[in-house]
């Protein structure tokens, strides 16, 4: 079964600095999709960024970018110029079409942004 | 456009009681799903539906029932609540079944079973 591991339960960053959240996953598939979701205290799950495994180019969305290493099965999230509003739980997720489209989530990383 | 809505936001049940968590979306999405979120764990799939009249089990389906009579609604039923079902429940929808489609999540329902 596919599993997603986030090894950092908590991270903190100074406002305006850069932080990287780690994510590794286990799969034997070659075509799949990876996501980062943000969950602020409101509990609302918000999609931050997504990556298709067949694309070698790393996805970027404004201040958010990923480092996708397919061979290493690693999918880290980099947040540049951190803002107070970035404070939240961040979940890494994996999805494969053949597995009933089940989205597998990691346990999450709580990010604190210090002013 | 309200997106995905869930009711209630909070609920307390006694062991053995039954209840239905409501989920509705106004985006005409075919795919809908229910997840539960427990402390220290990511979201886990309970049940999902690929269209009206079609449902299937996810990773943790025991103790829950679903039905999909319309495209818009996807209620989750707890048949006989147990303390192990204390959790936050999220409903989600997406426009297609392919893996890259964004899933839109509701605000969640926090359920406590005493």
Short mmCIF file of C-alpha atoms in Angstrom, two decimals:
data_model
loop_
_atom_site.label_atom_id
_atom_site.label_comp_id
_atom_site.label_asym_id
_atom_site.label_seq_id
_atom_site.Cartn_x
_atom_site.Cartn_y
_atom_site.Cartn_z
CA UNK A 1 0.00 0.00 0.00
CA UNK A 2 1.12 3.49 -0.73
CA UNK A 3 2.27 5.42 2.31
CA UNK A 4 3.24 9.03 2.79
CA UNK A 5 5.70 10.10 5.47
CA UNK A 6 6.26 13.58 6.83
CA UNK A 7 9.18 13.30 9.23
CA UNK A 8 8.89 16.80 10.71
CA UNK A 9 5.91 17.07 13.09
CA UNK A 10 6.72 20.75 13.69
CA UNK A 11 8.75 23.44 11.96
CA UNK A 12 9.22 27.12 12.60
CA UNK A 13 10.49 29.93 10.40
CA UNK A 14 11.15 33.62 10.81
CA UNK A 15 8.93 35.93 8.84
CA UNK A 16 10.43 36.69 5.39
CA UNK A 17 12.73 33.67 5.60
CA UNK A 18 12.56 30.42 3.63
CA UNK A 19 11.52 27.04 4.99
CA UNK A 20 11.40 23.57 3.47
CA UNK A 21 8.96 20.87 4.54
CA UNK A 22 9.88 17.26 3.81
CA UNK A 23 7.75 14.48 2.39
CA UNK A 24 8.61 10.99 1.23
CA UNK A 25 6.30 8.36 -0.16
CA UNK A 26 6.33 4.71 -1.00
CA UNK A 27 4.94 3.43 -4.27
CA UNK A 28 5.70 0.95 -7.02
CA UNK A 29 3.75 2.96 -9.58
CA UNK A 30 5.31 5.23 -12.19
CA UNK A 31 2.36 7.53 -12.89
CA UNK A 32 0.86 9.30 -9.92
CA UNK A 33 0.16 12.73 -8.50
CA UNK A 34 1.49 14.57 -5.49
CA UNK A 35 -0.08 17.41 -3.57
CA UNK A 36 0.56 19.78 -0.72
CA UNK A 37 -2.45 20.96 1.25
CA UNK A 38 -2.55 23.70 3.87
CA UNK A 39 -4.89 23.49 6.85
CA UNK A 40 -5.10 26.74 8.88
CA UNK A 41 -6.83 26.86 12.28
CA UNK A 42 -10.16 27.24 10.47
CA UNK A 43 -9.73 23.54 9.45
CA UNK A 44 -10.37 24.34 5.80
CA UNK A 45 -8.12 22.22 3.55
CA UNK A 46 -6.58 24.40 0.84
CA UNK A 47 -4.59 23.11 -2.11
CA UNK A 48 -1.16 24.75 -2.21
CA UNK A 49 0.54 23.02 -5.10
CA UNK A 50 0.44 19.80 -7.12
CA UNK A 51 2.80 17.79 -9.29
CA UNK A 52 2.35 15.12 -11.90
CA UNK A 53 4.97 12.41 -11.56
CA UNK A 54 5.67 12.19 -15.29
CA UNK A 55 6.69 15.85 -15.37
CA UNK A 56 10.31 16.40 -14.45
CA UNK A 57 9.93 20.13 -14.02
CA UNK A 58 9.20 21.16 -10.46
CA UNK A 59 5.88 22.90 -9.90
CA UNK A 60 5.81 26.50 -8.69
CA UNK A 61 2.98 28.64 -7.38
CA UNK A 62 4.11 32.13 -6.42
CA UNK A 63 6.11 31.75 -3.16
CA UNK A 64 5.58 28.00 -3.06
CA UNK A 65 7.69 25.52 -4.98
CA UNK A 66 8.47 21.85 -4.77
CA UNK A 67 11.57 19.74 -5.13
CA UNK A 68 10.36 16.53 -6.73
CA UNK A 69 12.91 13.71 -6.73
CA UNK A 70 11.16 10.76 -8.34
CA UNK A 71 13.93 8.22 -7.87
CA UNK A 72 14.24 9.12 -4.22
CA UNK A 73 10.45 9.30 -3.83
CA UNK A 74 10.76 12.69 -2.24
CA UNK A 75 8.46 15.69 -2.60
CA UNK A 76 9.49 18.64 -0.45
CA UNK A 77 7.74 21.99 -0.24
CA UNK A 78 9.68 25.24 -0.14
CA UNK A 79 8.02 28.38 1.12
CA UNK A 80 9.90 31.56 0.28
CA UNK A 81 9.43 34.94 1.96
CA UNK A 82 7.33 33.35 4.71
CA UNK A 83 4.36 35.33 5.91
CA UNK A 84 2.36 35.16 9.13
CA UNK A 85 -0.56 33.81 7.14
CA UNK A 86 1.49 30.77 6.15
CA UNK A 87 1.21 29.40 9.68
CA UNK A 88 -0.81 26.19 9.42
CA UNK A 89 -0.66 22.42 9.23
CA UNK A 90 0.74 21.25 5.91
CA UNK A 91 -0.16 17.85 4.51
CA UNK A 92 1.60 16.02 1.75
CA UNK A 93 -0.65 13.70 -0.28
CA UNK A 94 -0.30 11.05 -2.98
CA UNK A 95 -2.89 9.92 -5.46
CA UNK A 96 -2.87 7.13 -8.04
CA UNK A 97 -5.73 6.58 -10.46
CA UNK A 98 -5.60 2.85 -10.14
CA UNK A 99 -6.21 2.87 -6.39
CA UNK A 100 -9.83 4.02 -6.52
CA UNK A 101 -8.45 7.54 -6.64
CA UNK A 102 -7.79 7.26 -2.93
CA UNK A 103 -5.71 10.22 -1.78
CA UNK A 104 -3.14 9.12 0.82
CA UNK A 105 -2.08 11.79 3.29
CA UNK A 106 0.94 12.17 5.50
CA UNK A 107 0.52 12.96 9.20
CA UNK A 108 1.23 16.64 8.64
CA UNK A 109 3.78 19.27 9.64
CA UNK A 110 2.77 22.17 11.85
CA UNK A 111 4.45 25.34 10.63
CA UNK A 112 4.88 28.30 12.95
CA UNK A 113 5.90 31.68 11.54
CA UNK A 114 7.65 34.00 13.98
CA UNK A 115 7.33 37.77 13.51
CA UNK B 1 -21.04 29.49 -5.41
CA UNK B 2 -20.85 27.98 -1.92
CA UNK B 3 -18.45 25.15 -2.87
CA UNK B 4 -18.64 22.19 -0.47
CA UNK B 5 -20.82 22.64 2.60
CA UNK B 6 -21.10 20.38 5.62
CA UNK B 7 -23.54 20.30 8.49
CA UNK B 8 -23.35 20.25 11.42
CA UNK B 9 -20.01 21.86 12.33
CA UNK B 10 -19.96 20.16 15.74
CA UNK B 11 -21.82 17.17 17.15
CA UNK B 12 -21.75 15.20 20.39
CA UNK B 13 -23.25 11.72 20.43
CA UNK B 14 -23.64 9.00 22.98
CA UNK B 15 -22.38 5.51 22.24
CA UNK B 16 -24.93 3.61 20.18
CA UNK B 17 -26.70 6.64 18.76
CA UNK B 18 -27.00 7.09 15.02
CA UNK B 19 -26.73 10.24 12.97
CA UNK B 20 -26.14 11.56 9.48
CA UNK B 21 -23.46 14.04 8.48
CA UNK B 22 -24.61 16.12 5.57
CA UNK B 23 -22.47 17.15 2.61
CA UNK B 24 -23.50 19.15 -0.43
CA UNK B 25 -21.67 20.74 -3.34
CA UNK B 26 -22.88 23.15 -5.99
CA UNK B 27 -20.09 22.71 -8.53
CA UNK B 28 -21.71 19.81 -10.40
CA UNK B 29 -18.83 17.54 -9.44
CA UNK B 30 -19.18 13.84 -10.14
CA UNK B 31 -16.63 12.63 -7.61
CA UNK B 32 -17.33 13.02 -3.89
CA UNK B 33 -15.66 11.47 -0.90
CA UNK B 34 -15.61 11.35 2.90
CA UNK B 35 -12.46 11.43 5.00
CA UNK B 36 -11.77 11.32 8.70
CA UNK B 37 -8.91 13.14 10.37
CA UNK B 38 -7.49 11.85 13.63
CA UNK B 39 -4.72 13.45 15.73
CA UNK B 40 -1.25 12.61 14.47
CA UNK B 41 -2.60 11.11 11.29
CA UNK B 42 -3.44 12.39 7.88
CA UNK B 43 -6.89 12.19 6.37
CA UNK B 44 -8.14 8.69 5.62
CA UNK B 45 -10.75 7.82 3.02
CA UNK B 46 -14.00 6.34 4.36
CA UNK B 47 -16.26 6.10 1.30
CA UNK B 48 -16.41 7.70 -2.10
CA UNK B 49 -18.78 8.09 -5.03
CA UNK B 50 -18.06 8.54 -8.73
CA UNK B 51 -21.60 9.64 -9.54
CA UNK B 52 -25.24 9.44 -8.51
CA UNK B 53 -26.13 5.90 -7.54
CA UNK B 54 -22.51 4.70 -7.37
CA UNK B 55 -20.57 4.38 -4.13
CA UNK B 56 -17.62 2.35 -2.93
CA UNK B 57 -15.52 1.78 0.16
CA UNK B 58 -12.28 3.50 1.00
CA UNK B 59 -9.60 2.64 3.53
CA UNK B 60 -11.72 2.79 6.73
CA UNK B 61 -15.40 2.08 5.86
CA UNK B 62 -16.51 0.04 8.89
CA UNK B 63 -19.33 1.61 10.88
CA UNK B 64 -20.32 4.04 8.13
CA UNK B 65 -22.86 3.99 5.31
CA UNK B 66 -23.26 6.29 2.34
CA UNK B 67 -25.66 6.80 -0.53
CA UNK B 68 -25.68 9.16 -3.50
CA UNK B 69 -29.16 9.85 -4.84
CA UNK B 70 -28.24 13.19 -6.44
CA UNK B 71 -25.09 14.75 -7.86
CA UNK B 72 -25.16 17.45 -5.18
CA UNK B 73 -25.54 15.47 -1.96
CA UNK B 74 -23.45 12.78 -0.32
CA UNK B 75 -24.53 12.06 3.28
CA UNK B 76 -22.50 9.93 5.67
CA UNK B 77 -24.41 7.80 8.17
CA UNK B 78 -23.08 6.50 11.45
CA UNK B 79 -25.20 3.47 12.26
CA UNK B 80 -24.25 2.95 15.93
CA UNK B 81 -21.71 5.49 17.12
CA UNK B 82 -18.63 4.29 18.98
CA UNK B 83 -15.95 6.32 20.82
CA UNK B 84 -13.46 5.22 18.12
CA UNK B 85 -15.46 7.32 15.67
CA UNK B 86 -14.57 10.52 17.51
CA UNK B 87 -12.85 12.47 14.78
CA UNK B 88 -13.09 15.39 12.37
CA UNK B 89 -14.91 14.45 9.19
CA UNK B 90 -14.28 16.09 5.84
CA UNK B 91 -16.29 15.85 2.68
CA UNK B 92 -14.58 16.58 -0.63
CA UNK B 93 -15.51 16.79 -4.29
CA UNK B 94 -13.73 17.02 -7.62
CA UNK B 95 -14.76 17.42 -11.21
CA UNK B 96 -13.30 14.15 -12.44
CA UNK B 97 -11.84 10.86 -11.47
CA UNK B 98 -8.35 11.45 -12.76
CA UNK B 99 -5.76 11.89 -10.10
CA UNK B 100 -4.72 15.42 -10.98
CA UNK B 101 -8.13 16.96 -10.43
CA UNK B 102 -8.18 19.27 -7.44
CA UNK B 103 -10.28 18.06 -4.55
CA UNK B 104 -12.31 20.79 -2.87
CA UNK B 105 -12.89 20.20 0.83
CA UNK B 106 -15.72 21.24 3.09
CA UNK B 107 -15.03 22.94 6.45
CA UNK B 108 -15.31 19.71 8.41
CA UNK B 109 -17.53 18.32 11.17
CA UNK B 110 -16.03 17.69 14.59
CA UNK B 111 -17.75 14.65 16.08
CA UNK B 112 -17.36 13.50 19.67
CA UNK B 113 -18.77 10.16 20.79
CA UNK B 114 -19.06 9.73 24.55
#
